PDB file of C-alpha atoms in Angstrom:
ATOM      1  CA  UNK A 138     -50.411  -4.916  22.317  1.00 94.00           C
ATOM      2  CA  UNK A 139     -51.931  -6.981  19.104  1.00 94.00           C
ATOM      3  CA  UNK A 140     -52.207 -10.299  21.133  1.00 93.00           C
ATOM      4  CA  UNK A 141     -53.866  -8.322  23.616  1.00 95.00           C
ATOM      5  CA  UNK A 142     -56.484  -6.406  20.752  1.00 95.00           C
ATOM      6  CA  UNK A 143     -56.500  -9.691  18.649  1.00 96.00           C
ATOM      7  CA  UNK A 144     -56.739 -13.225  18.174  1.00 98.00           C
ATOM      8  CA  UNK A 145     -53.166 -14.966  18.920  1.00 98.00           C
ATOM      9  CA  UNK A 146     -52.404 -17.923  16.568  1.00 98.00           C
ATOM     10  CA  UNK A 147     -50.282 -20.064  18.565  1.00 97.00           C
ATOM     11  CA  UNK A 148     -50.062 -23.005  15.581  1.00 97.00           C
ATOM     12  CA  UNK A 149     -49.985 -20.911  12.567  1.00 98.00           C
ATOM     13  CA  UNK A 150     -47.870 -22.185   9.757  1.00 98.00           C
ATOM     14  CA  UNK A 151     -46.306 -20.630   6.592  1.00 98.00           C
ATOM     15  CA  UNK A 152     -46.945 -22.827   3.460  1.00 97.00           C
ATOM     16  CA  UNK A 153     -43.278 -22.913   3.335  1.00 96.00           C
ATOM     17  CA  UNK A 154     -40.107 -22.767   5.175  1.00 95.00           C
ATOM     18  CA  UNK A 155     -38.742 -20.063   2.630  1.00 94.00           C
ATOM     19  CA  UNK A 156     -39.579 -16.859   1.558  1.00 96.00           C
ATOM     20  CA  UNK A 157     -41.564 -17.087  -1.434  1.00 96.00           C
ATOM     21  CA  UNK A 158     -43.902 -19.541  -1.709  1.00 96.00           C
ATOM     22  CA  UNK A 159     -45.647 -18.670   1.512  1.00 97.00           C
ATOM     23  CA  UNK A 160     -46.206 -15.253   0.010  1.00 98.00           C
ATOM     24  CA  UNK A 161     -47.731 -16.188  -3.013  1.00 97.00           C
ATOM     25  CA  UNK A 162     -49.664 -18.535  -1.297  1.00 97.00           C
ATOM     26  CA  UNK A 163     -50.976 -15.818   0.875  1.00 97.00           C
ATOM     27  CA  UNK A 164     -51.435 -13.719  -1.971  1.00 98.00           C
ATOM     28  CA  UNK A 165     -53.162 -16.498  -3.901  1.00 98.00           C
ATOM     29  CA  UNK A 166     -54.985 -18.868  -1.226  1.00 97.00           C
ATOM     30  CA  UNK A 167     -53.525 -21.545  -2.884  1.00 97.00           C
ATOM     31  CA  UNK A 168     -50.899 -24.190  -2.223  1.00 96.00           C
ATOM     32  CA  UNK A 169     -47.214 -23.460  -3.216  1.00 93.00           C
ATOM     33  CA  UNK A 170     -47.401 -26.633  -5.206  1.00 89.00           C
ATOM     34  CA  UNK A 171     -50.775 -25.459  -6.664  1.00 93.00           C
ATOM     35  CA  UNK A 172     -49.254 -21.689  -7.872  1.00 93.00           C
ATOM     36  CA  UNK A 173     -46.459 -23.175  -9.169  1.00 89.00           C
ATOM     37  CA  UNK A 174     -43.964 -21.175  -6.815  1.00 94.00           C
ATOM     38  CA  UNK A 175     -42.410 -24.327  -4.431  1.00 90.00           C
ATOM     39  CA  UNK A 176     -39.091 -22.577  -3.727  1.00 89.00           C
ATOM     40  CA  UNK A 177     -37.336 -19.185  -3.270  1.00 90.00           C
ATOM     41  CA  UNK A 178     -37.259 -17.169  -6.452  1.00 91.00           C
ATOM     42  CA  UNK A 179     -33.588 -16.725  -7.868  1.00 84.00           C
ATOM     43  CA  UNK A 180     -32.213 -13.455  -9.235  1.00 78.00           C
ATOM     44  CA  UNK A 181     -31.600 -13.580 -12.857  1.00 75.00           C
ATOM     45  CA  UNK A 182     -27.940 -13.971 -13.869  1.00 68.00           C
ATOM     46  CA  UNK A 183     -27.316 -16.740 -11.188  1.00 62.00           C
ATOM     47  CA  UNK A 184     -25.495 -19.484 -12.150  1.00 58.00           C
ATOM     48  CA  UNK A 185     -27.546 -22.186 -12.893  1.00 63.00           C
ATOM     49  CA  UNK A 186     -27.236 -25.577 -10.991  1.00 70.00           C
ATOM     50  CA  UNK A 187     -27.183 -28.863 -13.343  1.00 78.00           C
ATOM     51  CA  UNK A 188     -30.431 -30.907 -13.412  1.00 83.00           C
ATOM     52  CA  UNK A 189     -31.550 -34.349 -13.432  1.00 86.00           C
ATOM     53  CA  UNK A 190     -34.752 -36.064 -14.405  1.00 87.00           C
ATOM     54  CA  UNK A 191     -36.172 -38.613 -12.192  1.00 84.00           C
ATOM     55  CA  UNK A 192     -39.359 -40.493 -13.238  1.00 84.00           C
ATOM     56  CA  UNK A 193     -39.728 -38.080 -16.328  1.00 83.00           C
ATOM     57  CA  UNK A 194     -39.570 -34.976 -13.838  1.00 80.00           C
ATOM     58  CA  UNK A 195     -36.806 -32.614 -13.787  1.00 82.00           C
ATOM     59  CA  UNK A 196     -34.951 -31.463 -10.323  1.00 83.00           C
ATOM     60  CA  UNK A 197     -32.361 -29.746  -9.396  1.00 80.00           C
ATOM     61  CA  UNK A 198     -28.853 -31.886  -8.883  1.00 78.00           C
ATOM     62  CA  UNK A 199     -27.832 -30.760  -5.913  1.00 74.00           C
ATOM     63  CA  UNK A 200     -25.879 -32.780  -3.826  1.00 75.00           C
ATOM     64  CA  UNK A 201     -25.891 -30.135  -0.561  1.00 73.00           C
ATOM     65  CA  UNK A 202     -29.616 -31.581  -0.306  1.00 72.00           C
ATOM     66  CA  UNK A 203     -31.042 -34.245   0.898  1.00 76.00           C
ATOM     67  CA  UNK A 204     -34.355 -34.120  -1.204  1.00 76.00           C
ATOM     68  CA  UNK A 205     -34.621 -33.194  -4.668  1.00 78.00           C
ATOM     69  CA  UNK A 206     -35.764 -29.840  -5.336  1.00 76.00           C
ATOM     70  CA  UNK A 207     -38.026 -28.793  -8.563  1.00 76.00           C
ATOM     71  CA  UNK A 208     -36.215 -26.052 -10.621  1.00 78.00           C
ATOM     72  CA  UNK A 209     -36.656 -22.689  -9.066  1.00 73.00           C
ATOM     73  CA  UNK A 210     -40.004 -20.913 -11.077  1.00 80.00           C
ATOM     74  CA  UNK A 211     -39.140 -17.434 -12.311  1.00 86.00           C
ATOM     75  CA  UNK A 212     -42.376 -15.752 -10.611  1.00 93.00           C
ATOM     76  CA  UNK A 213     -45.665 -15.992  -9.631  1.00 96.00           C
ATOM     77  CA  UNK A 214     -47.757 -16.486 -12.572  1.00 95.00           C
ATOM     78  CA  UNK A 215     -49.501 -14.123 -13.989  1.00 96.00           C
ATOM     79  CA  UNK A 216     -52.582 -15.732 -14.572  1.00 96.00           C
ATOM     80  CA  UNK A 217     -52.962 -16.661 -10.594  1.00 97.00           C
ATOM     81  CA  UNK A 218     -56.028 -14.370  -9.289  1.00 97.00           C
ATOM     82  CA  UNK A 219     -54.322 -12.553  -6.140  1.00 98.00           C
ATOM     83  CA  UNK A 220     -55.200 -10.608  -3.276  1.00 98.00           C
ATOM     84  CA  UNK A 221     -54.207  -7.551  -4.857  1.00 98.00           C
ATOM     85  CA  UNK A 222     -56.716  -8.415  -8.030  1.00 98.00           C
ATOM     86  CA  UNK A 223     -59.545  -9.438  -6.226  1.00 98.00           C
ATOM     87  CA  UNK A 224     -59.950  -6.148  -4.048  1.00 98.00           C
ATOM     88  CA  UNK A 225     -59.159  -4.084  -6.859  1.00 97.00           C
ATOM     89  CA  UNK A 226     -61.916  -5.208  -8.754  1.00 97.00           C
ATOM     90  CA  UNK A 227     -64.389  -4.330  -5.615  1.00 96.00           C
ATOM     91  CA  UNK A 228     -62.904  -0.691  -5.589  1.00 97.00           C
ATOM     92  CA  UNK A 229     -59.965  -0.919  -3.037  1.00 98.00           C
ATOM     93  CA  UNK A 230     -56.679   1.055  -3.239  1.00 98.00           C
ATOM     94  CA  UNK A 231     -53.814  -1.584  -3.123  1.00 98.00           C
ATOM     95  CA  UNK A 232     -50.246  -0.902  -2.462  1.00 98.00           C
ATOM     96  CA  UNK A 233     -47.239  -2.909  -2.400  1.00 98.00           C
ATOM     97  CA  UNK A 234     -44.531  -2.039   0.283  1.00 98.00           C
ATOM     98  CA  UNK A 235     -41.278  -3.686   1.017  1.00 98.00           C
ATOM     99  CA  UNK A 236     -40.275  -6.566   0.169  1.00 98.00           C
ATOM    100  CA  UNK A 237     -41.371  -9.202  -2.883  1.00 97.00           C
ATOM    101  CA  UNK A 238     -39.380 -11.642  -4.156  1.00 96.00           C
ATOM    102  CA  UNK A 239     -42.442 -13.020  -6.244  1.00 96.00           C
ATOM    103  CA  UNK A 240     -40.430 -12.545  -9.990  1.00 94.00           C
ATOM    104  CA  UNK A 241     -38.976  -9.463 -11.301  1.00 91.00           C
ATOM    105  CA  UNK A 242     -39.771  -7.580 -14.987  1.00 89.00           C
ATOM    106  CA  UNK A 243     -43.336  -8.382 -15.758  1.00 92.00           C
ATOM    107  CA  UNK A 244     -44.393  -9.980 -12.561  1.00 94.00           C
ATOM    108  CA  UNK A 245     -43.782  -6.962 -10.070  1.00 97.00           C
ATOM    109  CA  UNK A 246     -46.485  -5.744  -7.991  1.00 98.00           C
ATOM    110  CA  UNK A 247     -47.709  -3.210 -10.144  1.00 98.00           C
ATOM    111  CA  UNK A 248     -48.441  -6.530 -12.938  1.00 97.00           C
ATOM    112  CA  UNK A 249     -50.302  -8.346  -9.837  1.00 98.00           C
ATOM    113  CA  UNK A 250     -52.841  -6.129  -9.386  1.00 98.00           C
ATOM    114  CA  UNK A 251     -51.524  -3.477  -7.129  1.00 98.00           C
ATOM    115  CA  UNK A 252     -51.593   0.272  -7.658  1.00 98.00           C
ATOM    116  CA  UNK A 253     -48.476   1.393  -6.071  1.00 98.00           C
ATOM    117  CA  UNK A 254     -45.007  -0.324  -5.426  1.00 98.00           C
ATOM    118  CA  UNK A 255     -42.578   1.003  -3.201  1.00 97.00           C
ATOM    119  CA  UNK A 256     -39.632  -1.205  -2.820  1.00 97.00           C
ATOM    120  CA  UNK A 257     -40.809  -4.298  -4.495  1.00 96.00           C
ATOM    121  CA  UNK A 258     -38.050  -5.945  -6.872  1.00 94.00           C
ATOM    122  CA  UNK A 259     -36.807  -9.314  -7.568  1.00 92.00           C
ATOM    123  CA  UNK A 260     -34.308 -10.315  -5.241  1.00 91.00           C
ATOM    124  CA  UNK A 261     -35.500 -10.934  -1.736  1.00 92.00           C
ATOM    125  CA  UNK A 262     -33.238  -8.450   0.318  1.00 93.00           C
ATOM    126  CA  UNK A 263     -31.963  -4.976  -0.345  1.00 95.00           C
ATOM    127  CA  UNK A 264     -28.036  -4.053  -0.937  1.00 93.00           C
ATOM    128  CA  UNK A 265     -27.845  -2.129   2.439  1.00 95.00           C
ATOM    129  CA  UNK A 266     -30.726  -1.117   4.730  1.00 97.00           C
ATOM    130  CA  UNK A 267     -29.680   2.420   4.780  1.00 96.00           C
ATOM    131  CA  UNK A 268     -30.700   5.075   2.024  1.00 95.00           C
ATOM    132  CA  UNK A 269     -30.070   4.741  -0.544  1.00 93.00           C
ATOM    133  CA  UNK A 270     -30.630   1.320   0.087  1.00 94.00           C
ATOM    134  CA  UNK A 271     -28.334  -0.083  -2.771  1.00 81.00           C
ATOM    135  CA  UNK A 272     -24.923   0.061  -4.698  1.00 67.00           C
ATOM    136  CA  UNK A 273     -23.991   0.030  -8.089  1.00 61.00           C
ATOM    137  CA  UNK A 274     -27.073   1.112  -9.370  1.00 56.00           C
ATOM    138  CA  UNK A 275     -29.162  -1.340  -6.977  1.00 66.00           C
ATOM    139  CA  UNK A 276     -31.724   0.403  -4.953  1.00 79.00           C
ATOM    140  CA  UNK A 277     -35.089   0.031  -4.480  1.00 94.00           C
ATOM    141  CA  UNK A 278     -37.720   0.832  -7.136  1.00 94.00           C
ATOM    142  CA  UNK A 279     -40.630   3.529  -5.442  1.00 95.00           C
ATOM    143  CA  UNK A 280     -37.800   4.616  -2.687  1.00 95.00           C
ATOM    144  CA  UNK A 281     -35.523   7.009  -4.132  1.00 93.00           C
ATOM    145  CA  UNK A 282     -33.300   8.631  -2.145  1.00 92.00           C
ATOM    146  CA  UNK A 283     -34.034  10.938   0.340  1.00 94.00           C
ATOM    147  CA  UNK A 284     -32.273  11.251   3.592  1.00 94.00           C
ATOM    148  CA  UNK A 285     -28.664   9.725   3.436  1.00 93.00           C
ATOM    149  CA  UNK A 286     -28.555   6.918   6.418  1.00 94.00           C
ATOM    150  CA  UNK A 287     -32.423   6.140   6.828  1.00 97.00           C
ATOM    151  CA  UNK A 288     -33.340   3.123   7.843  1.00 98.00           C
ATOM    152  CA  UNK A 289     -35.767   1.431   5.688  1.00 98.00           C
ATOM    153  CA  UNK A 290     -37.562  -0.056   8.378  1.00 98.00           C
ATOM    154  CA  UNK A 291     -38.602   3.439   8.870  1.00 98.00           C
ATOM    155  CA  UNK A 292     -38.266   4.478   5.635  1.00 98.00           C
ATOM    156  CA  UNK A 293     -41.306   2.122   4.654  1.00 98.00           C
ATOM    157  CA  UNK A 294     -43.262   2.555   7.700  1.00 98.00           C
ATOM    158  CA  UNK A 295     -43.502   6.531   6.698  1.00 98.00           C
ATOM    159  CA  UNK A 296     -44.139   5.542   2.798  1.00 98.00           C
ATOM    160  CA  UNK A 297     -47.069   3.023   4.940  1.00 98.00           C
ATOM    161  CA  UNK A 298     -48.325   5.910   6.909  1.00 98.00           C
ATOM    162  CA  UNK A 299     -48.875   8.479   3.609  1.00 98.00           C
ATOM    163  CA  UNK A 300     -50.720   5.607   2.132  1.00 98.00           C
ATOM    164  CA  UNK A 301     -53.190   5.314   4.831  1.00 98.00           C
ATOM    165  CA  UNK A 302     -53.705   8.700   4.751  1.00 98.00           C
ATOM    166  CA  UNK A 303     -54.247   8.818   1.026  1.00 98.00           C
ATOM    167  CA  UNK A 304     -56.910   6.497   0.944  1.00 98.00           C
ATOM    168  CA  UNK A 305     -58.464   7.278   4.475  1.00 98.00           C
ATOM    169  CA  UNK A 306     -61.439   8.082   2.653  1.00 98.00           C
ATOM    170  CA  UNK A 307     -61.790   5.057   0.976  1.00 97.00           C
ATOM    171  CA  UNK A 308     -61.508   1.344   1.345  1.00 98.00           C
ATOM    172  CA  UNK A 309     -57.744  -0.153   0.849  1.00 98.00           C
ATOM    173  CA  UNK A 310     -55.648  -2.957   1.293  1.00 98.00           C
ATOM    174  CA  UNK A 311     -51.752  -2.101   2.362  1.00 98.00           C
ATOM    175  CA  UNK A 312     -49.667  -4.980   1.658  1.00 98.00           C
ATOM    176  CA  UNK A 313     -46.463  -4.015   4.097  1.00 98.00           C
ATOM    177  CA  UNK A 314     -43.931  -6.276   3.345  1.00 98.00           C
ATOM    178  CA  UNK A 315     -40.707  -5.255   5.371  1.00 98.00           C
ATOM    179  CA  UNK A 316     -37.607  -6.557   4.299  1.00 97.00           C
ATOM    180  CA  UNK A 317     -36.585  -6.735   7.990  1.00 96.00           C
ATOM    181  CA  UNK A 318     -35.614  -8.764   9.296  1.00 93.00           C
ATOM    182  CA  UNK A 319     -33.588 -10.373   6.711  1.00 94.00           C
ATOM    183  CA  UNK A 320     -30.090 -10.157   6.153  1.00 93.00           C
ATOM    184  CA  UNK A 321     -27.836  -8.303   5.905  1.00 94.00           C
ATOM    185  CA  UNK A 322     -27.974  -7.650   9.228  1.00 94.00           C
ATOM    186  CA  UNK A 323     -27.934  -3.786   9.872  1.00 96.00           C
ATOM    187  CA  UNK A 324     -29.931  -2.296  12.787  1.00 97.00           C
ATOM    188  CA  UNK A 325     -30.720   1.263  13.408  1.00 97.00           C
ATOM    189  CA  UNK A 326     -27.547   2.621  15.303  1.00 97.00           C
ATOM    190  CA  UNK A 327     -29.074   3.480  18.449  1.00 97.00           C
ATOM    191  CA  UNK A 328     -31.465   0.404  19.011  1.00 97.00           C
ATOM    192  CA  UNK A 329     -28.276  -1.804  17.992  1.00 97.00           C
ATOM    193  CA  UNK A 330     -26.614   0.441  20.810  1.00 96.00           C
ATOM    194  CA  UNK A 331     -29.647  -0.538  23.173  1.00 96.00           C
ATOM    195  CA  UNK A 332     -29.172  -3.855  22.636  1.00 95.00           C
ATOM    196  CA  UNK A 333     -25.516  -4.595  22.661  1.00 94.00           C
ATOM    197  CA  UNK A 334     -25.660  -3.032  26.302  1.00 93.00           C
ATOM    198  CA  UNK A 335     -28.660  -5.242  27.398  1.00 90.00           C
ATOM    199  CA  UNK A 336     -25.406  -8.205  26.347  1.00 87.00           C
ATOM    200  CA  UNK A 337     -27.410  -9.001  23.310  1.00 81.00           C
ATOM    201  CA  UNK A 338     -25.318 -11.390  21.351  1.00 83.00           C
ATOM    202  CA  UNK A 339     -26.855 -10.445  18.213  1.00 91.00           C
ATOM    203  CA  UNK A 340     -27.970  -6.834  18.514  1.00 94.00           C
ATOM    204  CA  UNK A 341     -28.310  -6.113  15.288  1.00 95.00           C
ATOM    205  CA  UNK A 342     -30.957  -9.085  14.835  1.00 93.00           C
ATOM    206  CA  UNK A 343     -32.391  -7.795  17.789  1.00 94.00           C
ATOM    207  CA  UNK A 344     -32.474  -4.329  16.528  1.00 97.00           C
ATOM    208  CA  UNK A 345     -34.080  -5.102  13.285  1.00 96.00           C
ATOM    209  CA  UNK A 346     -36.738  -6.800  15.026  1.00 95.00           C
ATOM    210  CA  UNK A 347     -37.129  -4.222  17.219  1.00 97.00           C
ATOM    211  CA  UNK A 348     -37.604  -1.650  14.587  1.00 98.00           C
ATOM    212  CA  UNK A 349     -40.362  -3.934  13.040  1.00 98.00           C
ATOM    213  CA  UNK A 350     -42.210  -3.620  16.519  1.00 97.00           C
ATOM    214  CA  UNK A 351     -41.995   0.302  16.523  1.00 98.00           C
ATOM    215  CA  UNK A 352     -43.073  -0.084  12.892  1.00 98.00           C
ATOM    216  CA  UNK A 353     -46.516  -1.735  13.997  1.00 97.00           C
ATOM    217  CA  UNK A 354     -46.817   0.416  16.663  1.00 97.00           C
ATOM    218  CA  UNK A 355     -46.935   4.132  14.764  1.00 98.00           C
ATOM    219  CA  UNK A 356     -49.369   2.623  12.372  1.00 98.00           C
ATOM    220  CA  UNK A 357     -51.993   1.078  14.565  1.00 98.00           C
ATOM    221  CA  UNK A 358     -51.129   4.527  16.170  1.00 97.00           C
ATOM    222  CA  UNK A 359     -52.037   6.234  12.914  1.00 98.00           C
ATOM    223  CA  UNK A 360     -55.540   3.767  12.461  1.00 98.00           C
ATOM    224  CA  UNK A 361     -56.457   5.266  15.935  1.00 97.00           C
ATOM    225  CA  UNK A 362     -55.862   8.758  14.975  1.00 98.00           C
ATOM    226  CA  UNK A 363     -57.876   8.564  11.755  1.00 98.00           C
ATOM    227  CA  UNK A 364     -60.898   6.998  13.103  1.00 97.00           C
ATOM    228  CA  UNK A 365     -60.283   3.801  11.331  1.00 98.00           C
ATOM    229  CA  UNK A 366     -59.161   1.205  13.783  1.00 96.00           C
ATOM    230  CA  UNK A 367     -62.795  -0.333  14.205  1.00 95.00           C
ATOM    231  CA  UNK A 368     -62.765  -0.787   9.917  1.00 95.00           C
ATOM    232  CA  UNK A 369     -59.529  -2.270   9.560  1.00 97.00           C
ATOM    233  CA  UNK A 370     -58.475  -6.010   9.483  1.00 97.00           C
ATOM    234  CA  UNK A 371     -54.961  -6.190  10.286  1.00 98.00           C
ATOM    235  CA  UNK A 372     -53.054  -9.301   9.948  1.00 98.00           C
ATOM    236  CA  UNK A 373     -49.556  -9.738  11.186  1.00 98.00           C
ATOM    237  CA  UNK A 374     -47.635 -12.769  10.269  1.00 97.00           C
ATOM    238  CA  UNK A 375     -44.278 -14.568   9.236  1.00 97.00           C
ATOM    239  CA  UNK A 376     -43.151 -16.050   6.114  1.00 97.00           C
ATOM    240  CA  UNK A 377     -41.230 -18.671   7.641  1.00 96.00           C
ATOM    241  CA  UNK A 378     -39.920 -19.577  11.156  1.00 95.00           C
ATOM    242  CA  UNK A 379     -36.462 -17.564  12.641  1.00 93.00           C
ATOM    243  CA  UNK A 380     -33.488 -18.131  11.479  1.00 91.00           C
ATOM    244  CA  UNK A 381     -30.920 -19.862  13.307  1.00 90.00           C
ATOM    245  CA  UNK A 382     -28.576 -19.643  14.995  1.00 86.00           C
ATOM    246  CA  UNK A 383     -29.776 -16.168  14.538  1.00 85.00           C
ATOM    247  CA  UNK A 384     -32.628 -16.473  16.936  1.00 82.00           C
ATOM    248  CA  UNK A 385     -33.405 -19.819  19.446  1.00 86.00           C
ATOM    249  CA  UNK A 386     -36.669 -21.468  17.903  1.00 92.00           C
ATOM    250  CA  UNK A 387     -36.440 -23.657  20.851  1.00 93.00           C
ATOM    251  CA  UNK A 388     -38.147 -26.246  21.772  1.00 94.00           C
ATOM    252  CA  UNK A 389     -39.058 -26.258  18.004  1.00 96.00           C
ATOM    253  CA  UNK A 390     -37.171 -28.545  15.793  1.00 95.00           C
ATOM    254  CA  UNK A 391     -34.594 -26.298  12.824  1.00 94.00           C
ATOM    255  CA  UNK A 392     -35.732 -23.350  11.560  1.00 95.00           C
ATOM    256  CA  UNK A 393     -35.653 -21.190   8.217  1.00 95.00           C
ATOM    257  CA  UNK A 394     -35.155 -23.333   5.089  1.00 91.00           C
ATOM    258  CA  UNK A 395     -35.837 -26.656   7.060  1.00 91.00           C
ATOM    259  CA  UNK A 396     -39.462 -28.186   6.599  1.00 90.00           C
ATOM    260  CA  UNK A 397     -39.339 -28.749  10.519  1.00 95.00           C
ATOM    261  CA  UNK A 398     -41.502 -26.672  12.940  1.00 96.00           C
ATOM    262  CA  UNK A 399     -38.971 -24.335  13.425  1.00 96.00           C
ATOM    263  CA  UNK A 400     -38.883 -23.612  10.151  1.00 96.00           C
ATOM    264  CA  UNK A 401     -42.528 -23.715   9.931  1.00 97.00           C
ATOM    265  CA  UNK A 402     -44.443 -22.132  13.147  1.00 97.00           C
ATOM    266  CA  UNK A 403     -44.846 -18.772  12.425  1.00 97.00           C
ATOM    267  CA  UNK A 404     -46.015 -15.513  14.626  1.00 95.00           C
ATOM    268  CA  UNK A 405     -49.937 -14.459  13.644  1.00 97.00           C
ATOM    269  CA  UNK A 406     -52.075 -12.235  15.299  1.00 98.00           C
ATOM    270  CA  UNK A 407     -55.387 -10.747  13.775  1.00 97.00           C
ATOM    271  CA  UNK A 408     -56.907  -7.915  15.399  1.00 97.00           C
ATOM    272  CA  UNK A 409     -59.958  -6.239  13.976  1.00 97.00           C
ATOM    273  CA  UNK A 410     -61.617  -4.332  17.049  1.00 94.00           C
ATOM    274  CA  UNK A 411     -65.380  -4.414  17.564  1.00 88.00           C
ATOM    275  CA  UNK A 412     -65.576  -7.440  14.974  1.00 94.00           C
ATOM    276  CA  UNK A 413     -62.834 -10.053  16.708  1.00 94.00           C
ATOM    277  CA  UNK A 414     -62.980  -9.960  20.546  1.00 95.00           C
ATOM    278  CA  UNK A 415     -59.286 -10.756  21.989  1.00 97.00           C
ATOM    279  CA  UNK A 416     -58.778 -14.480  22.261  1.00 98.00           C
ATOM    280  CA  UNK A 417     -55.981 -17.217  21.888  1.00 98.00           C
ATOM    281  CA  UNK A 418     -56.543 -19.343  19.579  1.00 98.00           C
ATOM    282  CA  UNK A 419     -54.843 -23.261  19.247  1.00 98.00           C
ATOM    283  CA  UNK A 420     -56.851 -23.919  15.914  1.00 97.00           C
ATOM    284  CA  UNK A 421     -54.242 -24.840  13.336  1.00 97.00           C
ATOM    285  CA  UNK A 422     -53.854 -22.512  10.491  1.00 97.00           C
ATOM    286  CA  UNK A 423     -51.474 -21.270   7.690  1.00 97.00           C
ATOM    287  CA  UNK A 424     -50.843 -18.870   4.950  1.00 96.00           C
ATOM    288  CA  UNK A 425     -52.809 -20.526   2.317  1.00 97.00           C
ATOM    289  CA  UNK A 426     -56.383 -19.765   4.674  1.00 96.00           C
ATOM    290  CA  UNK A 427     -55.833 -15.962   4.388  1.00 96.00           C
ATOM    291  CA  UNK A 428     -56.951 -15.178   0.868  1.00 96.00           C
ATOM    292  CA  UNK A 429     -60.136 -17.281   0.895  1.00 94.00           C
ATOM    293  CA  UNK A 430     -60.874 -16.419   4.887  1.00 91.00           C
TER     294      UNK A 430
END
């Protein structure tokens, strides 16, 4: 339905093939090697690898890879202007959903110039999908509990919805985030159900992205019922190409974590109704254009 309201991308590119550096570079409009974030952020605690210094520049020393790799940065920094900052400043309501993975204490959404964060921490995927979304004290800050088994897919999509509403009146900028469809893999029972008797060899992949595509649906649902679908630029892309042998990237080259096309090519669609007439588009484009577009 957004290809057919929009303009489909059909060579858009994340900056990266990981996780975080294409979202600070969408959040910044600059290049990962520009914002200083070139590589996934780690958790704090980790075991660190053992570095070496080539040409007076340290790298990792890690003989799984083929290239070296520059230390892992512990967030974005905060003196990078973002999104988030720049709409503030011009009156918007900003919230954070989902997923971050763009530095934990002192560089959390709420530090980047958003308003609200629900479900925004450091690490880049949550303990379980299901409420309460964590173990051992892990859960998800902005989500506390509140119905035993949700799935926060849909968990996030409502916390989406009563955002829109909130600032229906006003102009905003939603930064949805979901964590699906990374791992772990857990699906909502009865679209894993679905899919397993389609013969789905991974229905729970195919479950999570399903739920995604339901998510997309009630809210451009909820922008028609509020009047605001002709007002609202909506943006929907990929941080970096499927994961395999997850999903079939085919007759792309790799995918996730490989700087390949697989691992590159990403989904985008923009649809803004009344102000972009539908249209495919083959101009090349990637995460670093949004920001300054």
């Amino acid at each position: 339905a957004l290809c057919n309201q929009g303009v489909k991308f059909t060579n858009a590119y994340a900056a990266a093939a990981v996780c975080s550096p294409t979202r600070a570079s969408l959040l910044t409009g600059r290049h990962p090697s520009r914002n200083g974030v070139s590589d996934w952020i780690r958790p704090p605690g980790g075991s660190p690898k053992p570095r070496v210094v080539r040409g007076g520049t340290e790298y990792l020393d890690d003989p799984e890879r083929l290239l070296l790799v520059p230390p892992p940065p512990r967030g974005l920094p905060l003196e990078e202007v973002t999104l988030a900052e720049a709409l503030s400043r011009d009156g918007y309501a900003t919230g954070h959903i989902g997923k971050w993975h763009l530095g934990g204490r002192h560089a959390l959404p709420l530090d980047q110039g958003f308003d609200s964060n629900q479900g925004g921490q450091v690490f880049g995927q949550p303990a379980s999908y299901f409420d309460p979304y964590g173990r051992k004290g892990r859960g998800l800050p902005g989500l506390p509990p509140r119905k035993p088994g949700e799935h926060l897919t849909d968990r996030e999509t409502d916390e989406a919805v009563r955002f829109i509403w909130q600032n229906r009146d006003r102009p905003f900028f939603l930064n949805l985030w979901h964590h699906a469809v990374h791992a772990p893999l857990q699906g909502r029972a009865d679209l894993v159900e679905k899919y397993a008797q389609l013969g789905q060899r991974q229905a729970h992949y195919a479950a999570m992205v399903a739920g995604v595509d339901e998510s997309i649906g009630t809210l451009m649902g909820v922008l028609d019922e509020l009047g605001l679908s002709q007002n609202t630029l909506v943006i929907f892309t990929s941080d970096n190409g499927g994961r395999t042998p997850l999903g079939d990237n085919a007759p792309l080259r790799g995918g996730k974590g490989l700087p390949y096309e697989g691992g590159l090519r990403v989904p985008q669609i923009v649809r803004f109704p009344g102000r972009i007439p539908p249209a495919i588009s083959l101009v090349p484009v990637t995460s670093v254009d949004l920001f300054p577009t």
